[in-house]
Coordinates of C-alpha atoms in Angstrom, one line a residue:
X274 CA 47.3 -52.5 15.1
X275 CA 49.5 -55.6 16.0
X276 CA 50.8 -54.5 19.1
X277 CA 47.0 -53.8 20.4
X278 CA 45.8 -57.8 19.4
X279 CA 48.9 -58.9 20.8
X280 CA 49.0 -57.0 24.4
X281 CA 45.5 -55.8 25.1
X282 CA 44.3 -59.0 26.2
X283 CA 47.1 -59.4 28.4
X284 CA 47.1 -56.0 29.9
X285 CA 43.5 -56.4 30.6
X286 CA 43.9 -59.4 32.6
X287 CA 46.8 -57.5 34.5
X288 CA 45.0 -54.8 35.6
X289 CA 42.2 -56.7 36.5
X290 CA 43.9 -57.8 39.7
X291 CA 44.0 -54.3 40.5
X292 CA 39.9 -53.4 40.1
X293 CA 37.8 -51.9 42.7
X294 CA 34.6 -53.4 42.9
X295 CA 31.7 -52.2 41.1
X296 CA 28.7 -50.2 43.0
X297 CA 25.8 -52.1 43.3
X298 CA 23.4 -50.0 41.1
X299 CA 23.7 -50.7 37.2
X300 CA 23.0 -48.9 34.4
X301 CA 23.0 -51.5 31.1
X302 CA 22.2 -49.9 27.6
X303 CA 23.7 -51.0 24.0
X304 CA 24.7 -48.8 21.1
X305 CA 26.2 -50.3 17.7
X306 CA 29.7 -50.9 16.0
X307 CA 29.9 -51.5 12.6
X308 CA 31.3 -55.0 11.3
X309 CA 32.4 -55.8 7.8
X310 CA 29.9 -53.2 7.1
X311 CA 27.4 -54.7 9.1
X312 CA 26.2 -52.8 12.5
X313 CA 26.5 -55.2 15.9
X314 CA 25.7 -54.3 19.1
X315 CA 28.0 -53.5 22.1
X316 CA 26.1 -53.9 25.4
X317 CA 27.8 -51.8 28.3
X318 CA 27.0 -51.4 32.0
X319 CA 28.2 -48.5 34.2
X320 CA 27.8 -48.1 37.8
X321 CA 25.7 -45.5 39.8
X322 CA 29.2 -43.5 40.1
X323 CA 29.9 -43.9 36.1
X324 CA 32.7 -46.8 36.6
X325 CA 32.5 -49.1 33.9
X326 CA 31.1 -52.6 35.1
X327 CA 31.7 -54.6 31.9
X328 CA 31.0 -54.7 27.9
X329 CA 30.4 -57.5 25.5
X330 CA 30.1 -57.5 21.7
X331 CA 27.1 -59.5 20.4
X332 CA 26.1 -60.0 16.5
X333 CA 22.4 -60.2 17.7
X334 CA 19.9 -58.2 20.1
X335 CA 17.8 -60.1 22.1
X336 CA 17.3 -62.0 25.2
X337 CA 20.1 -64.6 24.8
X338 CA 22.6 -61.5 24.1
X339 CA 21.3 -59.6 27.1
X340 CA 21.8 -63.2 29.5
X341 CA 25.0 -63.5 28.0
X342 CA 25.9 -60.0 28.9
X343 CA 24.5 -60.0 32.7
X344 CA 26.4 -63.1 33.1
X345 CA 29.6 -62.1 31.7
X346 CA 29.3 -58.9 34.0
X347 CA 28.4 -60.9 37.0
X348 CA 31.3 -63.1 36.6
X349 CA 33.9 -60.4 35.9
X350 CA 32.9 -58.3 39.1
X351 CA 31.9 -61.5 41.5
X352 CA 28.6 -59.9 42.4
X353 CA 24.9 -59.5 41.2
X354 CA 23.8 -55.7 41.0
X355 CA 21.3 -54.7 43.6
X356 CA 19.5 -52.4 41.0
X357 CA 19.6 -52.4 37.2
X358 CA 18.6 -49.7 35.2
X359 CA 17.4 -50.3 31.8
X360 CA 16.1 -48.6 28.7
X361 CA 12.8 -49.5 27.0
X362 CA 13.9 -52.4 24.6
X363 CA 11.6 -55.5 26.1
X364 CA 14.6 -58.1 25.3
X365 CA 16.5 -56.5 28.2
X366 CA 13.5 -56.5 30.6
X367 CA 12.9 -60.3 29.7
X368 CA 16.1 -61.2 30.3
X369 CA 16.3 -60.3 33.7
X370 CA 13.2 -61.6 34.6
X371 CA 14.1 -64.9 33.1
X372 CA 17.2 -65.2 35.0
X373 CA 15.4 -64.2 38.5
X374 CA 13.3 -66.8 37.6
X375 CA 16.4 -69.3 37.2
X376 CA 18.0 -68.1 40.1
X377 CA 20.9 -66.5 38.3
X378 CA 20.0 -63.1 39.4
X379 CA 18.7 -62.4 43.2
X380 CA 15.3 -62.2 43.2
X381 CA 15.3 -58.9 45.5
X382 CA 17.1 -57.4 42.5
X383 CA 15.3 -54.2 41.6
X384 CA 14.8 -53.6 38.0
X385 CA 13.9 -50.4 36.7
X386 CA 13.4 -48.5 32.9
X387 CA 14.5 -45.0 33.2
X388 CA 15.5 -42.8 30.4
X389 CA 16.7 -40.2 32.4
X390 CA 18.7 -42.7 34.4
X391 CA 20.5 -44.2 31.5
X392 CA 21.9 -40.6 30.5
X393 CA 24.9 -41.5 32.3
X394 CA 25.5 -44.4 30.2
X395 CA 24.5 -42.9 27.0
X396 CA 27.3 -40.2 27.9
X397 CA 29.7 -43.1 28.8
X398 CA 29.2 -44.5 25.0
X399 CA 30.7 -41.3 23.7
X400 CA 34.3 -42.2 24.7
X401 CA 34.3 -45.4 23.7
X402 CA 32.6 -44.2 20.0
X403 CA 35.0 -41.5 19.8
X404 CA 38.1 -43.8 19.6
X405 CA 35.9 -45.9 17.5
X406 CA 34.6 -43.6 14.7
X407 CA 38.3 -43.2 12.9
X408 CA 38.6 -46.8 12.9
X409 CA 36.1 -46.7 9.9
X410 CA 35.1 -50.2 11.3
X411 CA 36.6 -53.7 11.7
X412 CA 37.0 -56.5 9.6
X413 CA 36.4 -59.3 12.1
X414 CA 34.5 -59.6 15.0
X415 CA 37.6 -60.9 17.0
X416 CA 39.5 -58.1 16.3
X417 CA 37.0 -55.8 17.3
X418 CA 36.5 -57.4 20.8
X419 CA 39.9 -57.2 21.4
X420 CA 40.6 -53.7 20.5
X421 CA 37.3 -52.6 22.4
X422 CA 38.7 -54.0 25.3
X423 CA 41.8 -52.1 24.8
X424 CA 39.6 -49.1 24.7
X425 CA 37.5 -49.9 27.6
X426 CA 40.8 -50.5 29.7
X427 CA 42.1 -47.5 28.9
X428 CA 39.1 -45.5 29.9
X429 CA 38.7 -47.5 33.3
X430 CA 42.9 -46.5 33.8
X431 CA 41.5 -42.9 33.1
X432 CA 38.4 -43.3 35.6
X433 CA 40.9 -44.3 38.0
X434 CA 39.1 -47.8 39.0
X435 CA 42.1 -49.3 40.2
X436 CA 43.5 -49.8 43.7
X437 CA 47.4 -49.7 43.1
X438 CA 47.8 -48.7 46.9
X439 CA 49.0 -51.9 47.5
X440 CA 52.0 -52.0 44.9
X441 CA 53.5 -49.5 47.2
X442 CA 55.0 -47.3 44.7
X443 CA 57.3 -44.6 45.8
X444 CA 57.4 -43.0 42.1
X445 CA 53.9 -42.7 40.8
X446 CA 54.7 -41.6 37.5
X447 CA 53.1 -43.0 34.5
X448 CA 55.8 -45.8 33.3
X449 CA 56.2 -46.6 37.2
X450 CA 52.7 -47.5 37.5
X451 CA 52.6 -49.3 34.4
X452 CA 55.8 -51.4 34.9
X453 CA 54.7 -52.0 38.5
X454 CA 51.2 -53.3 37.1
X455 CA 52.5 -55.5 34.2
X456 CA 55.7 -57.0 36.3
X457 CA 52.7 -57.8 39.5

């Protein structure tokens, strides 16, 4: 695991330079992860095409945590969503309302609550949870953040969320792509 702690943040930073922009419609949900025997919340968002927007690990599930997640997601993607689909949890709806009032989100951002439309992100949680299950939980919050960032990066690579056309690679093998991205 030491190599994950050391290389995952650097790999994420280098791969994010080639990230494609997220779509304007975001589906946001949270799931649970165990750290030191306690459940913490993993906020995640995917766009309408199922591409990962961002994630954030939080010790709380409240308005402040939801706002922090939205700020992080908008900062990493460089734009605000046009539509946000949430589950029925009231704190997420309140966070969006307050962010619109404070002009952190555009006033014309549509907010909707739909269990059916959030099935996309509920299914996307599965890929992350399958990797976390055999780990039997984490001891430290920071370690969990780094490992989950690495898992999310690999899922984004698998989904093809990166535009590698500007690398002009002749050899499209996996080692050649990794070497080109990490050298850039």
